CSV table of C-alpha atoms in Angstrom, one decimal:
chain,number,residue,atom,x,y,z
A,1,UNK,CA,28.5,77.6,98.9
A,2,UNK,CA,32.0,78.1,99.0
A,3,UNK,CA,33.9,79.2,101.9
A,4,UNK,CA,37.3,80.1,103.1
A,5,UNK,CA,38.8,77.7,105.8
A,6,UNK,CA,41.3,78.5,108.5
A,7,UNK,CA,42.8,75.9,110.6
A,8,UNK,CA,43.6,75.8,113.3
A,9,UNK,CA,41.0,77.7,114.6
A,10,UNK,CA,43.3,78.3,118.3
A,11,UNK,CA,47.0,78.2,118.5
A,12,UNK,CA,48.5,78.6,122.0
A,13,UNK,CA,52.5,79.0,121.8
A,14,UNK,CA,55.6,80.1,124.0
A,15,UNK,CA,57.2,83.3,123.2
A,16,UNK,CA,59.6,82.9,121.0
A,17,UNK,CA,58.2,79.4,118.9
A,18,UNK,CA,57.4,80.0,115.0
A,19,UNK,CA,53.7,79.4,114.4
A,20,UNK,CA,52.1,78.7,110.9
A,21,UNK,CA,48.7,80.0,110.3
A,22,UNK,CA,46.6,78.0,107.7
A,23,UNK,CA,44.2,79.0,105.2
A,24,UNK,CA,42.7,77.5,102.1
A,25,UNK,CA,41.0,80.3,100.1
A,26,UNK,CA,38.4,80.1,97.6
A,27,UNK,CA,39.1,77.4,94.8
A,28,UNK,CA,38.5,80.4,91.9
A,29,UNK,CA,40.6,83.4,93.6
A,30,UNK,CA,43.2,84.7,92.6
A,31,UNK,CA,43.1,87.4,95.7
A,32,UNK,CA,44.4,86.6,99.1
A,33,UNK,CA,44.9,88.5,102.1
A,34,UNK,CA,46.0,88.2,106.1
A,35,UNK,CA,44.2,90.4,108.4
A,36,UNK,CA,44.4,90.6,112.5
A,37,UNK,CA,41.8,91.9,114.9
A,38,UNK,CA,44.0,92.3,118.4
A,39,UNK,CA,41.1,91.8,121.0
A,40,UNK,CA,38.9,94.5,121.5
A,41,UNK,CA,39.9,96.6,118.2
A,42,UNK,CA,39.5,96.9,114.7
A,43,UNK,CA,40.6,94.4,112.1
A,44,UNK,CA,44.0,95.4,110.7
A,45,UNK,CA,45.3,94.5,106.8
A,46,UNK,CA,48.8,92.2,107.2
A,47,UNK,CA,49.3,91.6,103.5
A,48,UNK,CA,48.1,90.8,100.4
A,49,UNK,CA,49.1,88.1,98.0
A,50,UNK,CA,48.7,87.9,94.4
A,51,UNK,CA,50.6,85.8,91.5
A,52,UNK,CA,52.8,84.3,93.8
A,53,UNK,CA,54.0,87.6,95.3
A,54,UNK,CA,53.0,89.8,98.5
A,55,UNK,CA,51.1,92.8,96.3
A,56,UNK,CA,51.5,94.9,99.3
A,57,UNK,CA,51.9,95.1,103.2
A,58,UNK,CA,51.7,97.0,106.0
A,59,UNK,CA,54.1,98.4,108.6
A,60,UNK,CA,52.9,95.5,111.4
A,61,UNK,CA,54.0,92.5,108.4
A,62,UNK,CA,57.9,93.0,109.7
A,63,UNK,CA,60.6,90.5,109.0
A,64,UNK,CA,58.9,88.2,111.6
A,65,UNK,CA,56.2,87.7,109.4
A,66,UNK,CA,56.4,86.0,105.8
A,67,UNK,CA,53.4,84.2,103.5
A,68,UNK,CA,53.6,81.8,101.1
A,69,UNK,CA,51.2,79.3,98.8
A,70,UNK,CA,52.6,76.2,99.0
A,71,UNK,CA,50.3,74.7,96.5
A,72,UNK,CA,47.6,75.4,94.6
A,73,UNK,CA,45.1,75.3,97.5
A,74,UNK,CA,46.8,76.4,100.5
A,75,UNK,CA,48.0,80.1,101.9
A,76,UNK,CA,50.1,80.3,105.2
A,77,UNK,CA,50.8,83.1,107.2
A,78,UNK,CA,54.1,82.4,109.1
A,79,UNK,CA,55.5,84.3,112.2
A,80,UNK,CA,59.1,83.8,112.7
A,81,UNK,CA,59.7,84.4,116.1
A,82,UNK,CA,56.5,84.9,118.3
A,83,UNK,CA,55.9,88.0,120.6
A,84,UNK,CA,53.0,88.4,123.8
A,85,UNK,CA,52.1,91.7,121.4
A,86,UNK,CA,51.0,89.0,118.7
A,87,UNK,CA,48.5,87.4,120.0
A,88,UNK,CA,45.5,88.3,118.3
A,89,UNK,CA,42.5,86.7,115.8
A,90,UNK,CA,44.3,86.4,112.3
A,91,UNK,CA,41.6,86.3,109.3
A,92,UNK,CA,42.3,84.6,106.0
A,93,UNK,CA,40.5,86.4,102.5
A,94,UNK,CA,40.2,85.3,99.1
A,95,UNK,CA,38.5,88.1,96.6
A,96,UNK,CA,36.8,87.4,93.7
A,97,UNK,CA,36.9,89.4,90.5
A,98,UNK,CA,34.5,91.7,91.5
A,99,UNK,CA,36.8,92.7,94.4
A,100,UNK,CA,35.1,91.5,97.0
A,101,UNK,CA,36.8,89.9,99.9
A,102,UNK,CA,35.3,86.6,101.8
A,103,UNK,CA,36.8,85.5,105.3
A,104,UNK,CA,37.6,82.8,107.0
A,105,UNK,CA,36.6,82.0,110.5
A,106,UNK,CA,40.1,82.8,111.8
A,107,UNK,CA,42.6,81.2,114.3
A,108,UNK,CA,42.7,82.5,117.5
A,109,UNK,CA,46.5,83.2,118.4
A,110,UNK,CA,47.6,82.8,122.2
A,111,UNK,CA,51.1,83.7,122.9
A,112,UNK,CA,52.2,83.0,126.3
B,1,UNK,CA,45.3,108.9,104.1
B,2,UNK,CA,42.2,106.4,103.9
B,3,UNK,CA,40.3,106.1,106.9
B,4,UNK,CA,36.8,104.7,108.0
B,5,UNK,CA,35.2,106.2,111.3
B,6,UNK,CA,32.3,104.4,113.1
B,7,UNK,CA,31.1,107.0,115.7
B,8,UNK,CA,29.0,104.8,117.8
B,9,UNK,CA,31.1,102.0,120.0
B,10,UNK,CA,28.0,100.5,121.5
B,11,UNK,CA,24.4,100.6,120.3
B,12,UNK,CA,21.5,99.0,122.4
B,13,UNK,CA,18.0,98.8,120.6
B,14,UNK,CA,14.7,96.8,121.2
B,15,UNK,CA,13.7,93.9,119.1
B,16,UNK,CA,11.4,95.0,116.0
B,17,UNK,CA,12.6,98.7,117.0
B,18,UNK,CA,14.6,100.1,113.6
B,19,UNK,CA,18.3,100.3,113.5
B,20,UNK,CA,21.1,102.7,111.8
B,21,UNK,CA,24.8,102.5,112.1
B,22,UNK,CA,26.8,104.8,111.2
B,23,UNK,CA,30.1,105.1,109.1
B,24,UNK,CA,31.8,108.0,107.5
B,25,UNK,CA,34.9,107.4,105.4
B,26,UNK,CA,37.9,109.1,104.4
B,27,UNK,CA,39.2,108.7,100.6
B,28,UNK,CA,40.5,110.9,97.9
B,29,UNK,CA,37.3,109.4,95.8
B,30,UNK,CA,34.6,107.0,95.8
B,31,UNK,CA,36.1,104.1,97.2
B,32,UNK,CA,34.1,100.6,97.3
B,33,UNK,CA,32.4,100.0,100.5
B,34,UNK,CA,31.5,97.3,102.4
B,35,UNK,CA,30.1,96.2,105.8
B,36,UNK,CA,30.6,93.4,107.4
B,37,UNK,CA,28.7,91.6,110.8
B,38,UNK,CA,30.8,89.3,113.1
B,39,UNK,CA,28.8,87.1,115.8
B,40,UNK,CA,31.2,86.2,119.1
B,41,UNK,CA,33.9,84.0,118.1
B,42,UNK,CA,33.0,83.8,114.3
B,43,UNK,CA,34.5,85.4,111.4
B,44,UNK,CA,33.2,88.5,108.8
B,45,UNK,CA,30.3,87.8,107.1
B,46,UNK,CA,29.8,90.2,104.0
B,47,UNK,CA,26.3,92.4,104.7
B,48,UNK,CA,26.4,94.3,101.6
B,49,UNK,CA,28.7,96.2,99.6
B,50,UNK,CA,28.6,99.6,97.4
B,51,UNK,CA,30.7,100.3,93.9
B,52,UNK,CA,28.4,102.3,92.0
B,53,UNK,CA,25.5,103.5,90.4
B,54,UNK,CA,22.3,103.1,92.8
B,55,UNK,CA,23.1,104.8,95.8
B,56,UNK,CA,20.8,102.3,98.1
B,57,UNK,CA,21.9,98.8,98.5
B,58,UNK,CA,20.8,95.9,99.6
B,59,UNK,CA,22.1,93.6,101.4
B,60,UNK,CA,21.4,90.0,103.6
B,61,UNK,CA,19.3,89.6,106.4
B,62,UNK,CA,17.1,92.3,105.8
B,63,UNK,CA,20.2,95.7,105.9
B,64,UNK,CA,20.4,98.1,103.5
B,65,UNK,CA,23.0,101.0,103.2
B,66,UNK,CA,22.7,103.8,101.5
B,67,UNK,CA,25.9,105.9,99.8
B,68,UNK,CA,26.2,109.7,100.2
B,69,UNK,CA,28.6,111.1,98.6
B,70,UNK,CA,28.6,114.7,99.8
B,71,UNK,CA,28.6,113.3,103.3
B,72,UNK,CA,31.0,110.9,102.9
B,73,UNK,CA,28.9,108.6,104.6
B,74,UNK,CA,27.6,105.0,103.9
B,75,UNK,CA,25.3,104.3,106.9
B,76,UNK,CA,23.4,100.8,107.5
B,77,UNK,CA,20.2,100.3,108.0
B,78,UNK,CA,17.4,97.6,108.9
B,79,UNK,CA,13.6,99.0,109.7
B,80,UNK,CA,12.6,96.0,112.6
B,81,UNK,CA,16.0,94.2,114.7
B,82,UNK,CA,15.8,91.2,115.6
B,83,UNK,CA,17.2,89.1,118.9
B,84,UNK,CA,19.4,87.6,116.3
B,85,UNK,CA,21.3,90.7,114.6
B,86,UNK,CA,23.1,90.8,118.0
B,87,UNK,CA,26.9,91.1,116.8
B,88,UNK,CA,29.5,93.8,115.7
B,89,UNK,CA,29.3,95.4,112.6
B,90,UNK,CA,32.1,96.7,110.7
B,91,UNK,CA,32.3,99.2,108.2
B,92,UNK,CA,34.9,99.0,105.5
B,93,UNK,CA,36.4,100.7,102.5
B,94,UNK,CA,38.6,99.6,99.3
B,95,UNK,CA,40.9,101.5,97.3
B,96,UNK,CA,41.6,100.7,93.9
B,97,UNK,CA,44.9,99.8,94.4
B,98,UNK,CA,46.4,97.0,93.4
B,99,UNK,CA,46.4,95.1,96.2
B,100,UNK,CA,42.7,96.0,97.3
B,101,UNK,CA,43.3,95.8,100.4
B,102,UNK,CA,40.0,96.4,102.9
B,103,UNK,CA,40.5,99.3,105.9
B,104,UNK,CA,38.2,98.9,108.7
B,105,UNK,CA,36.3,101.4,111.3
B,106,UNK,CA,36.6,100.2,114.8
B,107,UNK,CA,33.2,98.6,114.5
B,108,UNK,CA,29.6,99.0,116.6
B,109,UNK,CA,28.6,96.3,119.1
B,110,UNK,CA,24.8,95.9,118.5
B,111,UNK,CA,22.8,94.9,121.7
B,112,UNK,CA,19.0,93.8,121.1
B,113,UNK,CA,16.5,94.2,124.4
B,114,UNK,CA,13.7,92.3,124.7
């Protein structure tokens, strides 16, 4: 069965250092989507991504924070400048057309 | 605004006892609704997921949901637990949108007892 894959799946950084968070969604979905759980409470939307361009985002996706598909397979979630207040689980999601979203495993962000 | 509330943080049954989690939502109409299980360190696995028409779904591992509209509520449900359904559940809604994109409710931790 297909799945969506997230490497890698824990990041440990300095303050300050750029991180790149890989994904490669669902070969057939046209969908995709960032999401972060901060530990201990709900799973927050980032972003979502669709014909090449962010379809919408929320207030925490600030200038820090960009996306991109570099290809046809892969979707990156990139934070600019990292702060302590970003370390968190960051979910990847593809959606299929009958809108429903699939996750990856996540990457576990540490920033020290 | 949209908004999904899961009253119960932390919900400890016995295994083969029946379980319900609860989530109420907050839209302007019927959004699409979804719950989703996460074991420790994994990701969201979909349970089962409501857009229309029968108002009981059904879903994996034994869970059902079931939609009512006049309560706004689309609470889960599985008739005998098991040691295994240990894991946080999270309830979550969709707005048609264009960018579809999935609020959650803070989520219930499910213990199991022996």
């Amino acid at each position: 069965e297909p799945e969506v894959t997230q490497t890698p799946s824990h990041q440990v950084t300095q303050m300050g250092q750029e991180v790149i968070l890989r994904c490669v969604p669902i070969s057939n979905h046209l969908y995709f989507y960032w999401y972060r759980q901060i530990l201990g409470q709900k799973v927050e939307f980032l972003v979502s991504f669709y014909n090449n361009e962010i379809s919408e985002k929320s207030e925490i996706f600030d200038d820090q924070f960009s996306v991109e598909r570099p290809d046809g397979s892969n979707f990156t979630l990139k934070i600019r400048s990292t702060k302590l207040e970003d370390s968190a689980m960051y979910f990847c999601a593809s959606r299929d057309d009958t809108d429903t979203q699939y996750f990856g495993p996540g990457t576990r962000l540490t920033v020290l | 605004a949209q908004s999904v509330t899961q009253p119960d943080i932390h919900i400890t049954v016995s295994e083969g006892a029946s379980l319900e989690l609860r989530c109420n939502y907050s839209y302007g109409a019927t959004p699409y609704l979804f719950w989703y299980v996460q074991s420790p360190g994994q990701g969201l696995q979909l349970l089962l997921k409501y857009f229309s028409g029968d108002t009981l779904v059904q879903g994996i591992k034994g869970f059902e949901a079931e939609f009512k509209r006049s309560q706004s509520s689309f609470n889960l449900r599985k008739p005998s637990v098991h040691w295994s359904d240990a894991a946080e559940y999270f309830c979550a809604v969709q707005g048609y949108n264009q960018g579809g994109k999935l609020i959650f409710g803070q989520g219930t931790e499910l213990s199991v007892k022996p």
